[in-house]
C-alpha cells in the first residue's frame, strides 16, 4: 500500500536580542506542489526527504514550507501565515495521511510563541487526537535547536543534525525518513527528554571539538551496542534566545525500557560536565592577535580573523564594523572582508565600474554593531549577487539549498582592502560567495569571517591560521553581555 505523507517545514533560528522583527517578506515560502518542485535536487534536508520518499514510492502531500536566515523575533503575520496554511491543508486531507513529516529548525521564537515548534507539535497532536487518529509525527531538527519537553512529548521521533558545520543536513532528513519507514513496521517507540542547565555559545559547540566531539562519540557507541535505541540527539542549543527552554539538551527515541534511555542521557550529561570548560572557549582581543601574527612564520596562505560577534548564521546583520575598522588602523594590506550594506551596494550599482568613490560602510542596521567606516575605494565589480555553492554539502545548503542570492552586490578595492558588499546578508559558509564575485580567497593575506563554526568546512582548508577575536556585536560569545530575563538559573559562563 502506498503511504501518504504530509510534508511541511518551518526553518528559523531566532535571535531574540535583535530589535528588528523577522517579517513575512524575509521568508522564502513554498506552498502545495511547489514544496516538492522547488526543493528537488537543491541539496537541502527537504530534498533529502523527497529523494527517499520517491524511492519508497510514497505519495507526498505538501502543505507549506517557510525558511528565513537567522534574524529577530518572527512577527505575528508570519506565524499566522504558516499556521493558517498548515492547518488548512491538514484539515482538508488528514483522513488519507499515514504520517506527518516536518523539516524544522527547533529554535524559532515568534511574537506569540517562545517555543514555536513545541506549540506547533502540540497543536498538531491535539488536532489528531480529536479526530481519533494515531499516526507518526517525525521531525528533522537543527543541532542548534532549543528543544523543549513539549516538542518531545508531542512528536513520535525527532532526528537532528550531528555535524557542526552542518554538512549532514540532507543526509539527516534521509535518515529521519528511514526512521519513519521503520515506524510503519513497529510504531511502539517512546521519546525521552533530558534538559540541562547549560547555555553554550556557538563557538563552543563545533563537533570537531569537545564537548560535542566526546559526547557524540559515546552516542555512536550506545546506538551500536543497544538495538532498542533508534537515536540519541545531542542538541547544542542556540544561546541567543531569551526563552525558558534555551540551552543544551539531550533526547532519545527508544523501542525499549525508558529507564535505560534515561540512564544513557544522564551519562552523556556527565561527559558534557567533565568537558564544560571547552564549551566556553576564550577569545582574543585584536591587539593580542596582532601580537601573535607578528611572530608567525611567513605563509602563502591567508590568516582568518574570525568575528563571532557578527555571526550572520547566528542572526546578526553582517554589517558590524568594530573588527574591520580597528584592523584597518594597523599597517596590513591584502585584507578581504564582506559587509552587508544594501545602501552602499546600491550606490556602487548607480556608479561606474572602475570609478573611485567615497562612502560610509556598514553599521546601519542597528546600534549594536559599531559605527559606519568612511572608505575611499575603486569599484571593481558589480553583480546581481547570485551564486551556486562550491560545496554542495555546505552548511548553507541546510538553510537555503545550493542556489544563493545575496541581492545586488559590489566589490570595492583600495590599497589595503578588498570588500564585498551585499544586499541580502549571507553567512560566509561557502567560498563561492567570494569566487563568484571575482575575489580569490587564496590570494588574500587576511580574511575577516563573520561566523562562529559554520565557516570551517569552507575556510579552514585554505588558511594558515585562524584567530577568534572578541568584538562588538549581538552574537558575542561572552553571553554575560546579553540581557537575559527568562532563563532562570541556567549557566551562561564558567568563571
Ligand atoms: Zn545550526
Coordinates of C-alpha atoms and ligand atoms in Angstrom, one line a residue:
X1 CA 0.0 0.0 0.0
X2 CA 1.3 3.4 -0.9
X3 CA 2.0 5.6 2.1
X4 CA 0.6 9.1 2.1
X5 CA 2.9 11.6 3.9
X6 CA 2.0 15.1 4.9
X7 CA 5.2 17.2 4.4
X8 CA 5.8 20.7 5.7
X9 CA 8.5 22.8 7.2
X10 CA 9.4 25.9 9.0
X11 CA 13.0 27.0 9.5
X12 CA 14.1 29.9 11.6
X13 CA 16.7 30.4 14.3
X14 CA 15.5 33.4 16.2
X15 CA 17.9 35.9 17.9
X16 CA 15.6 37.5 20.4
X17 CA 18.0 40.3 21.4
X18 CA 17.9 41.9 17.9
X19 CA 15.4 44.7 17.9
X20 CA 14.1 44.3 14.3
X21 CA 11.4 41.6 13.8
X22 CA 11.5 39.0 11.0
X23 CA 8.6 39.6 8.7
X24 CA 6.8 37.7 6.0
X25 CA 8.9 39.2 3.3
X26 CA 12.1 37.8 4.9
X27 CA 10.8 34.2 4.3
X28 CA 11.2 32.1 1.2
X29 CA 7.7 30.5 1.1
X30 CA 6.6 27.4 -0.9
X31 CA 3.1 26.0 -0.8
X32 CA 1.5 22.8 -2.1
X33 CA 3.2 21.2 -5.1
X34 CA 5.9 23.9 -5.1
X35 CA 7.4 22.4 -1.9
X36 CA 8.5 19.3 -3.9
X37 CA 9.1 21.0 -7.2
X38 CA 11.4 23.8 -5.8
X39 CA 13.3 21.6 -3.4
X40 CA 14.0 18.6 -5.6
X41 CA 17.8 18.4 -6.3
X42 CA 18.7 21.5 -4.2
X43 CA 20.7 19.7 -1.6
X44 CA 18.5 20.7 1.3
X45 CA 17.0 18.5 4.0
X46 CA 13.7 18.8 2.2
X47 CA 15.4 17.4 -1.0
X48 CA 16.8 14.5 1.1
X49 CA 13.3 13.6 2.3
X50 CA 11.8 13.9 -1.2
X51 CA 14.5 11.6 -2.6
X52 CA 13.9 8.9 0.0
X53 CA 10.1 9.2 -0.3
X54 CA 10.3 8.9 -4.1
X55 CA 12.4 5.7 -3.8
X56 CA 9.8 4.3 -1.4
X57 CA 7.0 5.3 -3.7
X58 CA 5.4 7.3 -1.0
X59 CA 2.8 9.9 -2.0
X60 CA 3.9 13.3 -0.7
X61 CA 1.1 15.8 0.1
X62 CA 2.8 19.1 0.8
X63 CA 1.5 21.8 3.0
X64 CA 3.8 24.8 3.4
X65 CA 7.5 25.4 3.8
X66 CA 8.8 28.7 5.1
X67 CA 12.5 29.4 5.7
X68 CA 14.5 32.5 6.6
X69 CA 18.1 33.3 7.5
X70 CA 18.5 33.7 11.3
X71 CA 17.3 37.1 12.5
X72 CA 15.0 38.8 15.0
X73 CA 11.7 37.6 16.5
X74 CA 9.2 36.3 13.9
X75 CA 6.2 38.7 13.7
X76 CA 2.6 37.8 14.1
X77 CA 1.7 37.9 10.4
X78 CA 4.4 35.3 9.6
X79 CA 3.4 32.9 12.4
X80 CA -0.3 33.2 11.5
X81 CA 0.5 32.7 7.8
X82 CA 2.3 29.4 8.5
X83 CA -0.3 28.1 10.9
X84 CA -3.3 29.0 8.7
X85 CA -1.8 27.3 5.6
X86 CA -0.6 24.3 7.5
X87 CA -3.8 23.5 9.3
X88 CA -6.0 24.3 6.3
X89 CA -4.2 21.6 4.3
X90 CA -4.2 19.2 7.3
X91 CA -7.9 19.7 7.8
X92 CA -8.7 19.1 4.2
X93 CA -6.6 15.9 3.8
X94 CA -6.0 14.3 7.3
X95 CA -8.0 11.2 6.5
X96 CA -5.6 10.0 4.0
X97 CA -2.4 10.7 5.9
X98 CA -0.2 7.8 7.1
X99 CA 2.3 10.1 8.7
X100 CA 3.4 13.7 9.2
X101 CA 7.0 14.7 8.3
X102 CA 8.3 18.1 9.3
X103 CA 11.6 19.9 8.5
X104 CA 12.1 22.2 11.4
X105 CA 14.9 24.2 12.9
X106 CA 13.8 24.0 16.5
X107 CA 14.9 27.4 17.7
X108 CA 12.2 29.7 16.4
X109 CA 10.6 32.3 18.6
X110 CA 7.7 34.3 17.3
X111 CA 5.6 37.1 18.7
X112 CA 3.2 34.8 20.5
X113 CA 5.3 31.6 20.9
X114 CA 8.6 31.4 22.8
X115 CA 8.6 27.7 21.8
X116 CA 7.1 27.9 18.3
X117 CA 7.9 24.3 17.3
X118 CA 6.7 22.9 20.7
X119 CA 3.4 24.7 20.4
X120 CA 3.0 23.7 16.7
X121 CA 3.6 20.0 17.5
X122 CA 1.2 20.2 20.5
X123 CA -1.5 21.7 18.2
X124 CA -1.0 19.0 15.6
X125 CA -1.2 16.3 18.2
X126 CA -4.4 17.8 19.7
X127 CA -5.9 18.0 16.2
X128 CA -5.1 14.4 15.5
X129 CA -6.3 13.2 19.0
X130 CA -9.7 15.0 18.5
X131 CA -10.1 13.1 15.2
X132 CA -9.0 9.9 16.9
X133 CA -6.1 9.5 14.5
X134 CA -2.8 7.9 15.6
X135 CA -0.1 8.4 13.0
X136 CA 3.7 9.0 13.4
X137 CA 4.9 12.6 13.6
X138 CA 8.6 12.7 12.6
X139 CA 10.7 15.9 12.6
X140 CA 14.1 16.9 11.5
X141 CA 15.9 19.4 13.8
X142 CA 19.0 21.5 13.5
X143 CA 21.7 20.7 16.0
X144 CA 21.2 24.2 17.4
X145 CA 17.6 23.6 18.3
X146 CA 16.4 24.7 21.8
X147 CA 14.4 21.6 22.3
X148 CA 11.6 21.7 24.8
X149 CA 9.9 18.8 26.6
X150 CA 6.7 19.8 24.7
X151 CA 8.4 19.1 21.4
X152 CA 9.4 15.6 22.5
X153 CA 6.0 14.9 24.2
X154 CA 4.1 15.8 21.0
X155 CA 6.2 14.0 18.4
X156 CA 6.9 10.4 17.7
X157 CA 10.6 10.8 16.8
X158 CA 12.9 13.8 16.2
X159 CA 16.2 13.4 14.5
X160 CA 18.9 16.1 14.5
X161 CA 22.0 17.0 12.5
X162 CA 25.2 15.6 14.1
X163 CA 27.7 17.8 12.4
X164 CA 28.5 21.4 13.0
X165 CA 29.2 22.8 10.4
X166 CA 26.0 21.1 9.2
X167 CA 27.4 19.1 6.2
X168 CA 25.0 16.3 7.1
X169 CA 21.7 18.2 6.9
X170 CA 20.4 16.4 3.8
X171 CA 21.5 13.0 5.0
X172 CA 19.8 13.7 8.4
X173 CA 16.5 14.1 6.6
X174 CA 17.1 10.8 4.7
X175 CA 17.9 9.0 8.0
X176 CA 14.8 10.6 9.6
X177 CA 12.7 9.3 6.6
X178 CA 14.2 5.8 7.1
X179 CA 13.2 6.0 10.8
X180 CA 9.7 6.9 9.7
X181 CA 9.7 3.9 7.4
X182 CA 10.7 1.6 10.4
X183 CA 7.9 3.2 12.4
X184 CA 5.3 1.9 9.9
X185 CA 6.6 -1.6 10.9
X186 CA 6.9 -1.0 14.6
X187 CA 5.1 2.1 15.8
X188 CA 5.8 1.3 19.5
X189 CA 8.5 3.8 20.5
X190 CA 9.0 6.3 23.2
X191 CA 11.0 9.5 23.4
X192 CA 12.8 10.7 26.5
X193 CA 13.9 14.3 27.1
X194 CA 16.8 15.4 29.3
X195 CA 17.3 19.1 29.7
X196 CA 20.5 20.6 31.2
X197 CA 21.2 23.9 32.9
X198 CA 23.9 24.9 30.4
X199 CA 23.6 27.6 27.7
X200 CA 26.7 27.3 25.4
X201 CA 27.9 30.0 23.0
X202 CA 28.0 28.9 19.3
X203 CA 31.8 29.0 19.4
X204 CA 31.7 26.1 22.0
X205 CA 29.6 23.6 20.1
X206 CA 31.6 22.7 16.9
X207 CA 31.6 18.9 16.5
X208 CA 35.3 18.7 15.7
X209 CA 35.9 19.8 19.3
X210 CA 34.9 18.9 22.8
X211 CA 32.5 18.8 24.5
X212 CA 30.4 17.9 21.4
X213 CA 33.0 15.5 19.9
X214 CA 33.3 13.3 23.0
X215 CA 29.5 13.2 23.6
X216 CA 28.8 12.3 20.0
X217 CA 31.4 9.5 20.2
X218 CA 29.6 8.0 23.2
X219 CA 26.2 8.4 21.4
X220 CA 27.5 6.3 18.5
X221 CA 28.7 3.6 20.8
X222 CA 25.4 3.4 22.6
X223 CA 23.4 3.3 19.4
X224 CA 25.7 0.5 18.1
X225 CA 25.5 -1.6 21.3
X226 CA 21.8 -1.2 22.1
X227 CA 19.4 -2.3 19.4
X228 CA 16.5 -0.7 21.2
X229 CA 17.9 2.7 20.7
X230 CA 16.6 4.3 17.5
X231 CA 18.5 7.5 18.0
X232 CA 20.0 9.9 20.6
X233 CA 20.1 13.5 19.7
X234 CA 22.8 15.9 21.2
X235 CA 21.2 19.3 21.0
X236 CA 23.8 22.0 21.3
X237 CA 21.1 24.7 21.6
X238 CA 21.1 28.2 20.4
X239 CA 22.2 30.8 23.0
X240 CA 20.7 34.0 21.6
X241 CA 17.1 33.1 22.6
X242 CA 15.9 34.6 25.8
X243 CA 13.4 31.8 26.5
X244 CA 12.9 29.2 29.3
X245 CA 13.9 26.3 27.0
X246 CA 17.2 27.9 25.8
X247 CA 20.2 25.6 26.1
X248 CA 21.9 22.3 25.7
X249 CA 19.7 19.2 25.9
X250 CA 19.6 15.5 25.0
X251 CA 16.8 13.3 23.8
X252 CA 16.4 9.7 22.9
X253 CA 13.9 7.6 20.9
X254 CA 13.8 4.0 22.1
X255 CA 11.9 0.8 21.4
X256 CA 13.0 -0.5 24.8
X257 CA 13.0 0.5 28.5
X258 CA 12.6 4.2 29.2
X259 CA 14.6 3.9 32.4
X260 CA 17.6 2.7 30.3
X261 CA 17.3 5.5 27.9
X262 CA 17.2 8.0 30.8
X263 CA 20.4 6.4 32.2
X264 CA 22.1 7.0 28.8
X265 CA 21.2 10.6 28.7
X266 CA 22.3 11.2 32.3
X267 CA 25.6 9.6 31.4
X268 CA 26.0 11.9 28.3
X269 CA 25.3 14.9 30.5
X270 CA 28.2 13.8 32.8
X271 CA 30.5 13.9 29.7
X272 CA 29.4 17.4 29.0
X273 CA 30.1 18.4 32.6
X274 CA 33.5 16.8 32.5
X275 CA 34.4 18.9 29.4
X276 CA 32.5 22.0 30.3
X277 CA 35.5 24.4 30.1
X278 CA 35.9 23.6 26.4
X279 CA 32.2 24.7 25.9
X280 CA 33.1 28.3 26.8
X281 CA 36.3 29.0 24.7
X282 CA 38.2 32.2 25.4
X283 CA 38.6 34.7 22.6
X284 CA 41.5 37.0 21.9
X285 CA 41.4 40.8 21.7
X286 CA 42.5 42.2 18.4
X287 CA 45.7 43.5 20.0
X288 CA 46.6 40.1 21.3
X289 CA 46.0 38.6 17.8
X290 CA 48.2 41.3 16.1
X291 CA 51.0 40.4 18.5
X292 CA 50.6 36.7 17.6
X293 CA 50.6 37.5 13.9
X294 CA 53.9 39.3 14.2
X295 CA 55.5 36.2 15.4
X296 CA 54.2 33.9 12.7
X297 CA 56.4 32.5 10.0
X298 CA 55.7 33.8 6.5
X299 CA 52.9 31.9 4.7
X300 CA 51.3 32.0 1.3
X301 CA 48.0 31.1 2.8
X302 CA 45.6 33.6 4.3
X303 CA 45.1 34.2 8.1
X304 CA 41.4 34.1 9.2
X305 CA 40.2 36.7 11.6
X306 CA 37.0 35.2 12.9
X307 CA 34.4 37.6 14.2
X308 CA 31.8 35.6 16.1
X309 CA 30.1 38.7 17.5
X310 CA 28.7 39.3 14.0
X311 CA 28.0 35.7 13.1
X312 CA 25.5 36.0 10.3
X313 CA 24.5 32.4 10.6
X314 CA 23.6 33.2 14.2
X315 CA 21.3 36.1 13.3
X316 CA 23.3 39.3 13.4
X317 CA 23.1 41.8 10.5
X318 CA 26.5 41.1 8.9
X319 CA 27.4 44.8 9.0
X320 CA 29.5 45.1 12.2
X321 CA 32.5 47.3 11.7
X322 CA 34.3 47.1 15.0
X323 CA 36.9 44.5 13.9
X324 CA 37.4 45.7 10.3
X325 CA 37.8 49.4 11.3
X326 CA 40.3 48.6 14.1
X327 CA 42.2 46.2 11.9
X328 CA 42.5 48.8 9.1
X329 CA 44.4 51.0 11.6
X330 CA 47.3 48.6 11.5
X331 CA 49.8 48.5 8.7
X332 CA 48.4 45.5 6.9
X333 CA 47.2 45.0 3.3
X334 CA 45.6 42.1 1.4
X335 CA 42.6 42.2 3.6
X336 CA 39.3 40.6 2.3
X337 CA 36.0 41.3 4.1
X338 CA 32.3 41.1 3.5
X339 CA 29.8 43.7 4.8
X340 CA 26.1 43.5 4.2
X341 CA 25.1 47.1 3.2
X342 CA 22.2 47.4 0.8
X343 CA 22.6 51.2 0.7
X344 CA 26.3 51.1 -0.2
X345 CA 25.8 48.3 -2.7
X346 CA 23.1 50.4 -4.4
X347 CA 25.4 53.4 -4.7
X348 CA 28.0 51.2 -6.4
X349 CA 25.4 50.0 -8.9
X350 CA 24.5 53.6 -9.7
X351 CA 28.2 54.4 -10.3
X352 CA 30.6 53.1 -12.9
X353 CA 32.9 50.1 -12.5
X354 CA 36.5 51.4 -12.3
X355 CA 35.3 54.6 -10.7
X356 CA 36.8 55.7 -7.3
X357 CA 34.1 56.6 -4.8
X358 CA 33.9 57.6 -1.2
X359 CA 31.2 56.2 1.0
X360 CA 30.3 55.1 4.5
X361 CA 30.2 51.3 5.0
X362 CA 28.3 49.2 7.5
X363 CA 26.8 49.6 11.0
X364 CA 23.4 50.8 9.6
X365 CA 21.1 48.0 10.8
X366 CA 21.1 48.9 14.5
X367 CA 23.2 50.5 17.2
X368 CA 24.9 47.3 18.4
X369 CA 27.4 46.7 15.6
X370 CA 29.8 49.7 15.6
X371 CA 29.8 52.9 13.5
X372 CA 30.0 53.2 9.7
X373 CA 33.5 53.2 8.2
X374 CA 34.5 56.0 5.8
X375 CA 36.0 54.3 2.8
X376 CA 37.6 55.5 -0.4
X377 CA 37.9 52.7 -2.9
X378 CA 37.6 51.8 -6.6
X379 CA 34.5 49.8 -7.8
X380 CA 36.0 46.5 -9.1
X381 CA 32.8 44.7 -9.9
X382 CA 29.0 44.8 -9.6
X383 CA 26.6 41.9 -9.9
X384 CA 23.2 40.5 -9.1
X385 CA 24.8 38.6 -6.2
X386 CA 23.5 35.2 -7.3
X387 CA 25.8 32.2 -7.0
X388 CA 25.9 28.4 -6.7
X389 CA 27.6 26.7 -3.8
X390 CA 31.1 25.4 -4.5
X391 CA 30.5 22.8 -1.8
X392 CA 27.0 21.2 -2.2
X393 CA 27.2 19.9 1.4
X394 CA 27.9 23.3 2.7
X395 CA 26.3 24.4 6.0
X396 CA 24.5 26.9 3.8
X397 CA 22.6 24.2 1.9
X398 CA 20.9 23.3 5.2
X399 CA 19.4 26.7 5.2
X400 CA 18.8 27.6 1.6
X401 CA 19.8 24.8 -0.8
X402 CA 22.6 25.3 -3.3
X403 CA 21.4 28.4 -5.2
X404 CA 22.1 31.5 -3.2
X405 CA 21.0 35.1 -3.7
X406 CA 23.0 37.9 -2.0
X407 CA 21.0 40.6 -3.8
X408 CA 22.7 43.5 -5.6
X409 CA 26.4 43.1 -4.7
X410 CA 29.6 45.1 -5.4
X411 CA 33.3 44.7 -4.9
X412 CA 35.3 47.7 -3.7
X413 CA 39.1 47.7 -3.7
X414 CA 41.8 50.0 -2.3
X415 CA 45.5 49.5 -1.2
X416 CA 44.6 47.6 1.9
X417 CA 41.2 46.1 1.4
X418 CA 39.0 44.2 -1.0
X419 CA 35.4 44.5 0.2
X420 CA 32.3 42.6 -0.9
X421 CA 29.1 44.5 -0.3
X422 CA 25.8 42.5 -0.3
X423 CA 22.2 43.5 -0.1
X424 CA 20.9 40.2 1.5
X425 CA 23.0 39.1 4.4
X426 CA 24.7 35.9 3.5
X427 CA 26.5 33.7 6.0
X428 CA 30.2 33.0 4.9
X429 CA 29.8 29.3 4.7
X430 CA 31.0 28.7 1.1
X431 CA 33.8 30.1 -0.9
X432 CA 31.5 30.5 -3.9
X433 CA 30.4 33.7 -2.3
X434 CA 33.8 35.4 -2.9
X435 CA 34.8 33.5 -6.1
X436 CA 31.6 34.3 -7.9
X437 CA 32.3 38.0 -7.3
X438 CA 35.9 37.8 -8.7
X439 CA 37.6 37.6 -5.4
X440 CA 40.2 34.9 -5.0
X441 CA 40.2 34.0 -1.3
X442 CA 43.5 32.0 -1.6
X443 CA 45.3 35.3 -2.7
X444 CA 44.2 37.2 0.4
X445 CA 46.6 37.8 3.3
X446 CA 43.7 38.2 5.8
X447 CA 40.1 37.3 5.6
X448 CA 37.6 38.6 8.1
X449 CA 34.9 36.0 8.6
X450 CA 31.6 36.7 10.3
X451 CA 30.9 33.3 11.7
X452 CA 31.4 31.0 14.8
X453 CA 31.8 27.5 13.4
X454 CA 29.8 27.2 10.2
X455 CA 32.6 28.7 8.1
X456 CA 35.1 26.0 9.0
X457 CA 34.5 23.5 6.1
X458 CA 34.9 26.3 3.6
X459 CA 37.6 28.5 5.1
X460 CA 39.9 26.3 7.3
X461 CA 41.4 24.3 4.4
X462 CA 42.7 27.4 2.7
X463 CA 44.0 29.2 5.8
X464 CA 47.4 29.1 7.5
X465 CA 46.0 30.3 10.8
X466 CA 42.6 31.1 12.3
X467 CA 42.1 33.5 15.3
X468 CA 38.8 34.2 17.1
X469 CA 38.5 37.8 18.1
X470 CA 36.2 39.4 20.7
X471 CA 34.5 42.4 19.2
X472 CA 31.2 44.3 19.4
X473 CA 28.0 42.6 18.3
X474 CA 25.0 40.7 19.5
X475 CA 26.4 37.2 18.6
X476 CA 29.1 37.8 21.2
X477 CA 30.5 34.6 22.7
X478 CA 30.5 36.4 26.0
X479 CA 26.9 35.6 26.9
X480 CA 27.2 37.7 30.1
X481 CA 26.9 40.8 28.0
X482 CA 23.4 39.9 26.9
X483 CA 20.3 41.0 29.0
X484 CA 18.7 37.5 29.6
X485 CA 15.5 37.6 31.6
X486 CA 13.7 34.3 31.1
X487 CA 16.4 31.7 31.5
X488 CA 16.1 31.3 35.3
X489 CA 19.1 29.7 37.0
X490 CA 20.7 28.5 33.8
X491 CA 24.5 28.7 33.4
X492 CA 25.8 31.0 30.7
X493 CA 29.5 31.1 31.6
X494 CA 32.1 29.3 33.6
X495 CA 34.4 31.5 35.6
Ligands
LIG1 ZN1 22.5 25.1 13.2

